XYZ file of C-alpha atoms in Angstrom:
374
model
C -21.849 19.865 -6.906
C -19.739 16.875 -8.015
C -20.638 17.582 -11.658
C -19.295 21.141 -11.299
C -16.009 19.828 -9.845
C -15.676 17.245 -12.634
C -16.255 19.993 -15.216
C -13.522 22.139 -13.614
C -11.106 19.173 -13.598
C -11.847 18.455 -17.271
C -11.278 22.142 -18.110
C -7.893 22.224 -16.345
C -6.821 18.915 -17.926
C -7.707 20.324 -21.357
C -5.546 23.394 -20.620
C -2.659 21.109 -19.555
C -2.948 19.159 -22.808
C -2.811 22.411 -24.789
C 0.259 23.676 -22.907
C 3.680 22.826 -24.324
C 6.005 21.119 -21.844
C 9.295 22.970 -21.451
C 11.248 24.860 -18.783
C 9.265 28.044 -19.323
C 5.914 26.329 -18.669
C 7.026 24.092 -15.765
C 5.743 26.473 -13.090
C 2.399 26.969 -14.838
C 1.918 23.199 -15.212
C 2.819 22.732 -11.546
C 0.092 25.204 -10.544
C -2.459 23.394 -12.735
C -1.509 20.018 -11.196
C -1.989 21.472 -7.712
C -5.451 22.770 -8.701
C -6.444 19.320 -10.016
C -5.189 17.609 -6.847
C -7.225 20.012 -4.683
C -10.366 19.468 -6.745
C -9.982 15.661 -6.707
C -9.560 15.709 -2.906
C -12.707 17.850 -2.666
C -14.531 15.415 -4.971
C -13.616 12.435 -2.749
C -13.964 14.013 0.709
C -16.584 16.689 0.053
C -16.068 20.466 0.210
C -15.633 20.466 3.985
C -12.510 18.282 4.023
C -11.899 14.802 5.421
C -14.879 14.779 7.765
C -17.341 15.906 5.149
C -19.636 13.338 3.623
C -18.421 10.437 5.796
C -21.975 9.505 6.771
C -22.970 8.437 3.281
C -22.659 4.957 1.812
C -19.378 5.583 -0.057
C -16.993 5.197 2.884
C -15.885 1.580 2.541
C -17.102 -1.773 3.824
C -17.243 -2.362 7.566
C -14.846 -5.314 7.940
C -12.991 -5.896 11.215
C -9.239 -6.123 10.707
C -7.824 -9.421 11.947
C -4.643 -11.436 11.577
C -1.075 -10.209 11.032
C -1.532 -8.769 7.520
C -4.504 -7.693 5.397
C -4.636 -8.271 1.631
C -7.310 -6.994 -0.773
C -8.326 -8.619 -4.068
C -9.097 -5.859 -6.585
C -10.109 -6.364 -10.198
C -12.795 -6.201 -12.856
C -15.910 -8.394 -12.476
C -15.609 -12.118 -13.298
C -11.800 -12.403 -13.234
C -11.815 -15.161 -10.585
C -11.408 -13.236 -7.297
C -14.063 -15.284 -5.467
C -12.578 -18.587 -6.668
C -9.119 -17.411 -5.551
C -10.451 -16.484 -2.085
C -12.117 -19.899 -1.734
C -8.944 -21.686 -2.895
C -6.629 -19.758 -0.536
C -8.778 -19.556 2.600
C -11.573 -22.102 2.249
C -14.120 -19.305 2.793
C -17.205 -19.727 0.631
C -17.599 -16.800 -1.772
C -20.237 -17.151 -4.468
C -18.751 -17.620 -7.927
C -20.729 -17.714 -11.166
C -20.339 -17.128 -14.901
C -22.068 -13.722 -14.792
C -20.596 -10.384 -13.712
C -21.030 -8.701 -10.280
C -21.589 -12.020 -8.456
C -19.941 -10.529 -5.346
C -21.837 -7.443 -4.142
C -20.169 -6.906 -0.755
C -16.773 -7.551 0.878
C -16.158 -11.203 1.798
C -13.290 -11.718 4.315
C -11.320 -14.941 4.751
C -8.172 -15.951 6.662
C -5.296 -18.213 5.597
C -2.172 -19.391 7.425
C 1.251 -19.312 5.791
C 4.581 -19.820 7.585
C 2.779 -19.290 10.878
C 1.250 -15.937 9.837
C -2.502 -15.367 9.800
C -3.249 -13.387 6.629
C -6.688 -11.819 6.145
C -7.840 -11.836 2.503
C -10.688 -9.550 1.360
C -12.701 -10.437 -1.749
C -13.872 -7.008 -2.919
C -16.650 -6.471 -5.500
C -15.501 -5.959 -9.081
C -14.699 -2.363 -10.030
C -15.350 -0.687 -13.372
C -13.878 2.304 -15.186
C -14.839 5.469 -13.286
C -14.806 3.676 -9.916
C -12.935 6.544 -8.201
C -15.827 8.842 -9.198
C -18.330 6.520 -7.493
C -19.470 4.276 -10.345
C -20.497 0.752 -9.361
C -19.742 1.196 -5.624
C -16.176 1.903 -6.712
C -15.424 4.308 -3.858
C -16.402 1.724 -1.249
C -14.119 -0.845 -2.879
C -11.109 1.473 -3.155
C -11.660 2.928 0.351
C -11.429 -0.608 1.750
C -8.375 -1.324 -0.432
C -6.609 1.656 1.210
C -6.773 -0.149 4.578
C -4.840 -3.176 3.239
C -1.132 -3.887 3.734
C -1.030 -5.169 0.166
C -3.280 -5.214 -2.901
C -3.556 -8.093 -5.349
C -4.789 -6.779 -8.703
C -6.461 -9.862 -10.186
C -6.569 -9.845 -14.001
C -8.037 -12.268 -16.517
C -5.058 -13.471 -18.563
C -7.284 -13.887 -21.628
C -8.501 -10.255 -21.521
C -6.600 -7.163 -22.812
C -3.717 -5.924 -20.632
C -5.287 -2.430 -20.875
C -7.457 -3.509 -17.902
C -4.291 -3.254 -15.787
C -3.820 0.415 -16.763
C -7.469 1.251 -16.038
C -7.299 -0.204 -12.505
C -3.960 1.536 -11.830
C -5.500 4.867 -12.869
C -8.554 4.347 -10.622
C -6.334 3.558 -7.618
C -4.084 6.551 -8.405
C -7.108 8.878 -8.603
C -8.119 7.763 -5.100
C -4.716 8.579 -3.606
C -3.118 5.100 -3.706
C 0.493 5.091 -4.896
C 1.368 1.664 -6.290
C 4.765 0.113 -5.455
C 6.212 3.467 -4.405
C 7.879 4.619 -1.217
C 7.007 7.974 0.385
C 9.523 10.628 -0.756
C 12.047 11.680 1.891
C 10.733 15.237 2.248
C 10.167 17.266 5.391
C 7.174 19.597 5.079
C 6.010 21.645 8.059
C 3.499 24.503 8.093
C 4.484 27.514 10.202
C 2.691 30.529 11.602
C 5.282 33.043 10.403
C 8.711 33.343 8.833
C 7.941 32.870 5.144
C 9.179 29.895 3.107
C 12.311 28.081 4.285
C 13.272 25.930 1.278
C 16.316 23.620 1.252
C 17.557 21.033 -1.264
C 19.720 18.318 0.281
C 19.496 16.289 -2.967
C 20.069 17.904 -6.367
C 16.689 18.384 -8.105
C 16.517 17.247 -11.753
C 12.766 16.505 -12.120
C 11.282 19.985 -12.076
C 11.278 21.035 -8.389
C 12.714 24.421 -7.395
C 11.982 27.156 -4.871
C 9.797 28.977 -7.411
C 7.778 25.825 -8.196
C 7.361 25.129 -4.459
C 6.220 28.717 -3.808
C 3.618 28.630 -6.609
C 2.197 25.270 -5.491
C 2.051 26.338 -1.833
C 0.328 29.565 -2.915
C -2.387 27.435 -4.575
C -2.940 25.772 -1.176
C -2.950 29.204 0.550
C 0.260 28.365 2.461
C 2.707 31.257 2.750
C 4.858 30.099 5.688
C 6.391 26.632 5.691
C 9.604 24.656 6.018
C 10.453 22.419 3.032
C 13.529 20.160 3.055
C 13.993 17.904 -0.007
C 16.223 14.907 0.753
C 15.183 13.070 -2.450
C 15.074 14.090 -6.115
C 11.286 14.407 -6.562
C 8.720 15.478 -9.139
C 6.082 18.192 -8.795
C 3.414 15.479 -8.441
C 5.272 13.923 -5.498
C 5.554 17.339 -3.819
C 1.783 17.828 -4.210
C 1.266 14.373 -2.632
C 3.343 15.488 0.365
C 1.235 18.640 0.817
C -2.026 16.695 0.523
C -0.758 14.304 3.202
C -3.422 11.643 2.558
C -1.672 9.332 0.100
C -1.411 5.597 0.748
C 1.786 3.884 -0.423
C 0.816 0.229 -0.886
C 2.714 -2.668 -2.516
C 0.807 -4.265 -5.400
C 1.140 -7.692 -7.000
C -0.447 -8.388 -10.401
C -2.121 -11.812 -10.402
C -2.916 -13.103 -13.897
C -5.637 -15.710 -13.419
C -6.979 -18.308 -15.885
C -3.561 -19.022 -17.443
C -4.950 -22.396 -18.564
C -6.422 -20.507 -21.540
C -2.999 -19.158 -22.703
C -0.278 -20.575 -24.935
C 3.383 -20.840 -23.874
C 4.262 -17.925 -26.208
C 1.664 -15.669 -24.547
C 3.010 -16.621 -21.095
C 6.525 -15.674 -22.242
C 5.229 -12.193 -23.161
C 3.567 -11.786 -19.739
C 6.771 -12.937 -18.060
C 8.447 -9.629 -19.004
C 6.148 -7.736 -16.612
C 7.480 -6.885 -13.121
C 5.607 -7.797 -9.911
C 3.381 -10.386 -11.547
C 2.404 -14.002 -10.802
C 0.527 -16.257 -13.283
C -1.976 -18.637 -11.647
C -5.086 -20.687 -12.249
C -7.262 -20.567 -9.131
C -9.660 -23.146 -10.583
C -6.933 -25.752 -11.236
C -4.778 -24.569 -8.255
C -1.741 -23.914 -10.461
C 1.245 -21.907 -9.139
C -0.421 -20.918 -5.833
C 2.762 -21.665 -3.868
C 4.685 -18.995 -5.814
C 1.815 -16.552 -5.185
C 1.977 -17.170 -1.414
C 5.773 -16.789 -1.415
C 5.510 -13.473 -3.313
C 2.874 -12.213 -0.840
C 5.202 -13.136 2.037
C 8.178 -11.327 0.465
C 6.243 -8.212 -0.595
C 4.677 -7.781 2.864
C 8.168 -7.987 4.482
C 6.959 -10.297 7.258
C 9.319 -11.674 9.912
C 8.815 -14.683 12.207
C 10.042 -14.200 15.780
C 9.897 -17.291 18.001
C 9.371 -17.064 21.755
C 11.402 -19.237 24.143
C 10.268 -19.722 27.743
C 13.143 -20.192 30.171
C 14.323 -23.795 30.332
C 12.042 -24.900 27.463
C 12.228 -25.372 23.690
C 11.240 -22.458 21.422
C 7.621 -22.338 20.239
C 7.964 -22.903 16.484
C 4.218 -23.398 15.928
C 2.996 -19.882 16.811
C 5.598 -17.250 15.834
C 5.069 -13.560 16.511
C 4.748 -11.876 13.085
C 6.367 -8.465 12.588
C 7.204 -6.334 9.521
C 10.814 -5.681 8.497
C 10.294 -2.207 6.937
C 9.794 -0.834 10.454
C 13.078 -2.389 11.726
C 11.284 -4.094 14.634
C 13.041 -3.861 17.996
C 12.703 -5.997 21.111
C 10.565 -3.214 22.617
C 8.047 -3.539 19.739
C 8.181 -7.329 20.149
C 7.276 -6.946 23.843
C 4.387 -4.618 22.972
C 3.035 -7.169 20.470
C 2.861 -9.729 23.300
C 1.446 -7.379 25.968
C 1.779 -3.641 26.598
C 2.803 -4.119 30.269
C 5.769 -6.453 29.617
C 8.141 -3.581 28.781
C 7.644 -2.064 32.256
C 9.268 -5.085 33.938
C 11.754 -5.798 31.100
C 15.402 -6.306 32.128
C 17.081 -7.812 29.059
C 16.556 -10.426 26.357
C 18.551 -13.414 25.150
C 18.512 -13.620 21.343
C 19.485 -16.532 19.082
C 19.513 -16.108 15.301
C 20.716 -13.879 12.444
C 20.649 -10.625 14.429
C 22.820 -11.998 17.255
C 26.616 -11.613 17.084
C 27.007 -14.770 19.188
C 24.530 -17.415 20.355
C 22.828 -16.320 22.552
C 23.418 -12.571 22.765
C 22.231 -10.522 25.706
C 20.347 -7.525 24.243
C 18.518 -4.409 25.374
C 15.145 -3.142 24.190
C 16.609 -1.275 21.156
C 18.088 -4.399 19.519
C 16.727 -4.853 15.946
C 15.376 -8.338 15.218
C 15.573 -10.392 12.004
C 13.564 -13.238 10.482
C 13.416 -16.455 12.550
C 15.176 -14.989 15.596
C 14.485 -16.730 18.911
C 13.867 -14.415 21.877
C 13.816 -15.188 25.593
C 12.635 -12.264 27.731
C 14.049 -11.721 31.231
C 12.224 -9.629 33.835
C 13.666 -7.323 36.474
C 14.319 -9.041 39.786
């Protein structure tokens, strides 16, 4: 069955390569891209959809999520992932000079700025991982559950390894360092296609392209509102609805084998950190980049009449614009029921302290004192 789907995908990709790219062929290419996306989803999930095939051994490693943030180490075999895990967390992960030393997921936990960060050492992936080669699906399925992915690369190996891993993650529905497009898509029972463009479309989207793609998915009635200038591929991602938008940091390990000139060339790459996990070089910059990319905030609690607790901050994530209500729920779900107001010291307060309600948005290193109803 999977061989038939792969053959169909190869056939459609060959047709796309033969087709000239211009305005006249945009709609046809959009239809072909939608067909490929459908077939790839069927290849990953099985012909019955998301629930199909979940009982087999390709559904990820069973690792309990713990801590404030989860990070996955993804890379080719023998690039130093196990050594990096041991250096960061102190967890023993077998490291050796031969490939595929790590055969299962090894979790470890490190503390940084008061946050408990879970680090997963995943087995090395190879080209074709998204199609199931070398337990690749298990590795990438687990990577989808992470708040951030560290792509660990051997600095002495070709940079083409970076492209191969990016393609494998893309094939499995992971969108690297992207934000979800601001598009409203709602299926309806009747009423045809209601298509609106709030933002001017310059990348190939139009009502005709949307209609053809939706027809491929057997959707005739829907509401589509485009608030961003998007591509056809991004529109297909919205329809599929199972894409994971995850920040990625490229970690070039074993820089002790490079010259200064080679490091200068690598320095032109965005979202990258050069390290040597064996010699413990530049690990502080790596931890700072992880902190910044994960958008973590430290919120300190202050009991009435006492000093704030600076040792155990409550960790929240800034992309969600955390409010005092979310802060209460992180402590205990019943606190909000007896909540009266909060006294806030810090960047988010207009004066020190400021009396705030539950909708007040918090910032990094704010101090919060909760007051209950009398």
